[in-house]
Amino acid sequence: MEVVDTREKIRKKNRTNNLRLILRLLKKHGQEGVTVQQMALACGVSERNIYRYLQELKQLGLQIESYKPYQPGITGCYYKLKAPQEKDISSEVLNLVSLNQALQDCYQVQDSILFMKKVILWRLAIRYGILVPLHW
């Protein structure tokens, strides 16, 4: 149980770090853009994960656009942030990501507490011979 929790914590930390890294790459490359392959290489994850990260950043309010350059020999899409925003909201977006993850952790803890309460009540019911419905 503890190993799973540790792996999950590492996965969440890596996800947050990768979101930060993608934002830095998008800012650094500016209007020239960055490819999914470049982001995947920098983050050390698959291209599939990068598409998920990009989608998550879009859902959090960042305006990311893709384009295909019209140059022979160049394949694939480039991603860039749309025209600079009035305010840089990347730190706020990352705070939202962290808070959302903390909220999900709270839900998991709450579910665990409720489960343990049911187990304790079941044990008490068995000890004192009280019949309790299965789907209680």
PDB file of C-alpha atoms in Angstrom:
ATOM      1  CA  MET A   1       0.000   0.000   0.000  1.00  0.00           C
ATOM      2  CA  GLU A   2       2.802   2.395   0.901  1.00  0.00           C
ATOM      3  CA  VAL A   3       4.723   1.638  -2.304  1.00  0.00           C
ATOM      4  CA  VAL A   4       1.665   2.517  -4.403  1.00  0.00           C
ATOM      5  CA  ASP A   5       1.216   5.772  -2.482  1.00  0.00           C
ATOM      6  CA  THR A   6       4.886   6.646  -2.995  1.00  0.00           C
ATOM      7  CA  ARG A   7       4.687   5.883  -6.724  1.00  0.00           C
ATOM      8  CA  GLU A   8       1.528   7.967  -7.012  1.00  0.00           C
ATOM      9  CA  LYS A   9       3.196  10.903  -5.237  1.00  0.00           C
ATOM     10  CA  ILE A  10       6.193  10.669  -7.559  1.00  0.00           C
ATOM     11  CA  ARG A  11       3.883  10.532 -10.607  1.00  0.00           C
ATOM     12  CA  LYS A  12       1.984  13.634  -9.452  1.00  0.00           C
ATOM     13  CA  LYS A  13       5.208  15.511  -8.737  1.00  0.00           C
ATOM     14  CA  ASN A  14       6.596  14.566 -12.163  1.00  0.00           C
ATOM     15  CA  ARG A  15       3.352  15.686 -13.822  1.00  0.00           C
ATOM     16  CA  THR A  16       3.528  19.107 -12.182  1.00  0.00           C
ATOM     17  CA  ASN A  17       7.212  19.447 -13.059  1.00  0.00           C
ATOM     18  CA  ASN A  18       6.502  18.451 -16.665  1.00  0.00           C
ATOM     19  CA  LEU A  19       3.707  21.028 -16.943  1.00  0.00           C
ATOM     20  CA  ARG A  20       6.144  23.678 -15.706  1.00  0.00           C
ATOM     21  CA  LEU A  21       8.799  22.509 -18.164  1.00  0.00           C
ATOM     22  CA  ILE A  22       6.373  22.625 -21.095  1.00  0.00           C
ATOM     23  CA  LEU A  23       5.358  26.171 -20.154  1.00  0.00           C
ATOM     24  CA  ARG A  24       9.014  27.199 -20.007  1.00  0.00           C
ATOM     25  CA  LEU A  25       9.676  25.655 -23.420  1.00  0.00           C
ATOM     26  CA  LEU A  26       6.662  27.391 -24.951  1.00  0.00           C
ATOM     27  CA  LYS A  27       7.807  30.735 -23.525  1.00  0.00           C
ATOM     28  CA  LYS A  28      11.446  30.191 -24.514  1.00  0.00           C
ATOM     29  CA  HIS A  29      10.714  29.308 -28.134  1.00  0.00           C
ATOM     30  CA  GLY A  30       8.157  32.098 -28.472  1.00  0.00           C
ATOM     31  CA  GLN A  31       6.631  32.502 -31.898  1.00  0.00           C
ATOM     32  CA  GLU A  32       8.852  29.903 -33.582  1.00  0.00           C
ATOM     33  CA  GLY A  33       7.151  27.199 -31.500  1.00  0.00           C
ATOM     34  CA  VAL A  34       8.261  23.841 -30.187  1.00  0.00           C
ATOM     35  CA  THR A  35       7.445  20.339 -31.408  1.00  0.00           C
ATOM     36  CA  VAL A  36       5.829  17.567 -29.418  1.00  0.00           C
ATOM     37  CA  GLN A  37       9.006  15.541 -29.931  1.00  0.00           C
ATOM     38  CA  GLN A  38      11.106  18.308 -28.353  1.00  0.00           C
ATOM     39  CA  MET A  39       8.747  18.544 -25.379  1.00  0.00           C
ATOM     40  CA  ALA A  40       8.692  14.754 -24.928  1.00  0.00           C
ATOM     41  CA  LEU A  41      12.479  14.598 -25.025  1.00  0.00           C
ATOM     42  CA  ALA A  42      12.806  17.425 -22.487  1.00  0.00           C
ATOM     43  CA  CYS A  43      10.255  15.857 -20.118  1.00  0.00           C
ATOM     44  CA  GLY A  44      11.395  12.276 -20.596  1.00  0.00           C
ATOM     45  CA  VAL A  45       7.877  11.040 -21.387  1.00  0.00           C
ATOM     46  CA  SER A  46       6.014   9.765 -24.415  1.00  0.00           C
ATOM     47  CA  GLU A  47       4.465  12.048 -27.016  1.00  0.00           C
ATOM     48  CA  ARG A  48       1.078  10.769 -25.897  1.00  0.00           C
ATOM     49  CA  ASN A  49       1.671  12.271 -22.432  1.00  0.00           C
ATOM     50  CA  ILE A  50       2.645  15.588 -24.017  1.00  0.00           C
ATOM     51  CA  TYR A  51      -0.708  15.755 -25.820  1.00  0.00           C
ATOM     52  CA  ARG A  52      -2.425  15.162 -22.461  1.00  0.00           C
ATOM     53  CA  TYR A  53      -0.350  17.901 -20.825  1.00  0.00           C
ATOM     54  CA  LEU A  54      -1.142  20.342 -23.633  1.00  0.00           C
ATOM     55  CA  GLN A  55      -4.846  19.557 -23.311  1.00  0.00           C
ATOM     56  CA  GLU A  56      -4.691  20.109 -19.550  1.00  0.00           C
ATOM     57  CA  LEU A  57      -2.962  23.466 -19.995  1.00  0.00           C
ATOM     58  CA  LYS A  58      -5.650  24.493 -22.495  1.00  0.00           C
ATOM     59  CA  GLN A  59      -8.374  23.500 -20.047  1.00  0.00           C
ATOM     60  CA  LEU A  60      -6.723  25.674 -17.418  1.00  0.00           C
ATOM     61  CA  GLY A  61      -6.983  28.714 -19.656  1.00  0.00           C
ATOM     62  CA  LEU A  62      -3.693  28.932 -21.528  1.00  0.00           C
ATOM     63  CA  GLN A  63      -4.131  29.692 -25.190  1.00  0.00           C
ATOM     64  CA  ILE A  64      -1.910  27.271 -27.074  1.00  0.00           C
ATOM     65  CA  GLU A  65      -2.042  27.014 -30.831  1.00  0.00           C
ATOM     66  CA  SER A  66      -0.508  24.575 -33.258  1.00  0.00           C
ATOM     67  CA  TYR A  67       0.678  25.179 -36.782  1.00  0.00           C
ATOM     68  CA  LYS A  68       2.481  23.335 -39.552  1.00  0.00           C
ATOM     69  CA  PRO A  69       5.347  25.222 -41.136  1.00  0.00           C
ATOM     70  CA  TYR A  70       5.273  25.482 -44.909  1.00  0.00           C
ATOM     71  CA  GLN A  71       8.842  24.374 -45.464  1.00  0.00           C
ATOM     72  CA  PRO A  72       9.867  21.329 -47.462  1.00  0.00           C
ATOM     73  CA  GLY A  73      11.237  18.482 -45.388  1.00  0.00           C
ATOM     74  CA  ILE A  74       9.639  19.633 -42.138  1.00  0.00           C
ATOM     75  CA  THR A  75       6.907  17.396 -40.812  1.00  0.00           C
ATOM     76  CA  GLY A  76       4.787  17.590 -37.693  1.00  0.00           C
ATOM     77  CA  CYS A  77       3.181  20.424 -35.809  1.00  0.00           C
ATOM     78  CA  TYR A  78       4.716  23.179 -33.783  1.00  0.00           C
ATOM     79  CA  TYR A  79       3.036  24.480 -30.650  1.00  0.00           C
ATOM     80  CA  LYS A  80       3.274  27.986 -29.282  1.00  0.00           C
ATOM     81  CA  LEU A  81       1.489  30.277 -26.905  1.00  0.00           C
ATOM     82  CA  LYS A  82      -0.896  32.633 -28.630  1.00  0.00           C
ATOM     83  CA  ALA A  83      -0.034  36.333 -28.676  1.00  0.00           C
ATOM     84  CA  PRO A  84       1.357  37.393 -25.306  1.00  0.00           C
ATOM     85  CA  GLN A  85      -1.317  37.891 -22.701  1.00  0.00           C
ATOM     86  CA  GLU A  86      -1.646  41.170 -20.853  1.00  0.00           C
ATOM     87  CA  LYS A  87      -0.584  39.366 -17.708  1.00  0.00           C
ATOM     88  CA  ASP A  88       1.574  36.299 -17.438  1.00  0.00           C
ATOM     89  CA  ILE A  89      -0.784  33.745 -15.928  1.00  0.00           C
ATOM     90  CA  SER A  90       1.478  30.713 -16.088  1.00  0.00           C
ATOM     91  CA  SER A  91       2.227  30.761 -12.346  1.00  0.00           C
ATOM     92  CA  GLU A  92      -1.490  31.016 -11.572  1.00  0.00           C
ATOM     93  CA  VAL A  93      -2.172  28.094 -13.915  1.00  0.00           C
ATOM     94  CA  LEU A  94       0.440  25.990 -12.158  1.00  0.00           C
ATOM     95  CA  ASN A  95      -1.081  26.948  -8.803  1.00  0.00           C
ATOM     96  CA  LEU A  96      -4.443  25.729 -10.102  1.00  0.00           C
ATOM     97  CA  VAL A  97      -2.836  22.450 -11.171  1.00  0.00           C
ATOM     98  CA  SER A  98      -1.331  21.991  -7.715  1.00  0.00           C
ATOM     99  CA  LEU A  99      -4.568  22.902  -5.934  1.00  0.00           C
ATOM    100  CA  ASN A 100      -6.561  20.568  -8.139  1.00  0.00           C
ATOM    101  CA  GLN A 101      -4.179  17.741  -7.299  1.00  0.00           C
ATOM    102  CA  ALA A 102      -4.407  18.563  -3.575  1.00  0.00           C
ATOM    103  CA  LEU A 103      -8.199  18.447  -3.830  1.00  0.00           C
ATOM    104  CA  GLN A 104      -8.041  15.023  -5.488  1.00  0.00           C
ATOM    105  CA  ASP A 105      -5.762  13.846  -2.661  1.00  0.00           C
ATOM    106  CA  CYS A 106      -8.297  15.109  -0.104  1.00  0.00           C
ATOM    107  CA  TYR A 107     -11.063  13.137  -1.813  1.00  0.00           C
ATOM    108  CA  GLN A 108      -8.947   9.993  -1.653  1.00  0.00           C
ATOM    109  CA  VAL A 109      -8.246  10.526   2.056  1.00  0.00           C
ATOM    110  CA  GLN A 110     -11.937  11.152   2.697  1.00  0.00           C
ATOM    111  CA  ASP A 111     -12.851   7.915   0.913  1.00  0.00           C
ATOM    112  CA  SER A 112     -10.283   6.019   2.970  1.00  0.00           C
ATOM    113  CA  ILE A 113     -11.638   7.456   6.221  1.00  0.00           C
ATOM    114  CA  LEU A 114     -15.214   6.536   5.300  1.00  0.00           C
ATOM    115  CA  PHE A 115     -14.106   3.010   4.415  1.00  0.00           C
ATOM    116  CA  MET A 116     -12.309   2.602   7.747  1.00  0.00           C
ATOM    117  CA  LYS A 117     -15.392   3.851   9.626  1.00  0.00           C
ATOM    118  CA  LYS A 118     -17.501   1.219   7.880  1.00  0.00           C
ATOM    119  CA  VAL A 119     -14.994  -1.504   8.750  1.00  0.00           C
ATOM    120  CA  ILE A 120     -15.000  -0.494  12.412  1.00  0.00           C
ATOM    121  CA  LEU A 121     -18.801  -0.364  12.524  1.00  0.00           C
ATOM    122  CA  TRP A 122     -19.013  -3.774  10.833  1.00  0.00           C
ATOM    123  CA  ARG A 123     -16.642  -5.266  13.378  1.00  0.00           C
ATOM    124  CA  LEU A 124     -18.670  -3.790  16.236  1.00  0.00           C
ATOM    125  CA  ALA A 125     -21.876  -5.100  14.686  1.00  0.00           C
ATOM    126  CA  ILE A 126     -20.393  -8.597  14.351  1.00  0.00           C
ATOM    127  CA  ARG A 127     -19.069  -8.521  17.915  1.00  0.00           C
ATOM    128  CA  TYR A 128     -22.484  -7.619  19.345  1.00  0.00           C
ATOM    129  CA  GLY A 129     -24.527  -9.757  16.958  1.00  0.00           C
ATOM    130  CA  ILE A 130     -26.215  -6.908  15.119  1.00  0.00           C
ATOM    131  CA  LEU A 131     -27.326  -7.619  11.563  1.00  0.00           C
ATOM    132  CA  VAL A 132     -26.135  -4.990   9.103  1.00  0.00           C
ATOM    133  CA  PRO A 133     -27.144  -4.926   5.403  1.00  0.00           C
ATOM    134  CA  LEU A 134     -24.355  -5.759   2.948  1.00  0.00           C
ATOM    135  CA  HIS A 135     -24.602  -2.500   0.965  1.00  0.00           C
ATOM    136  CA  TRP A 136     -24.749  -0.236   3.952  1.00  0.00           C
TER     137      TRP A 136
END
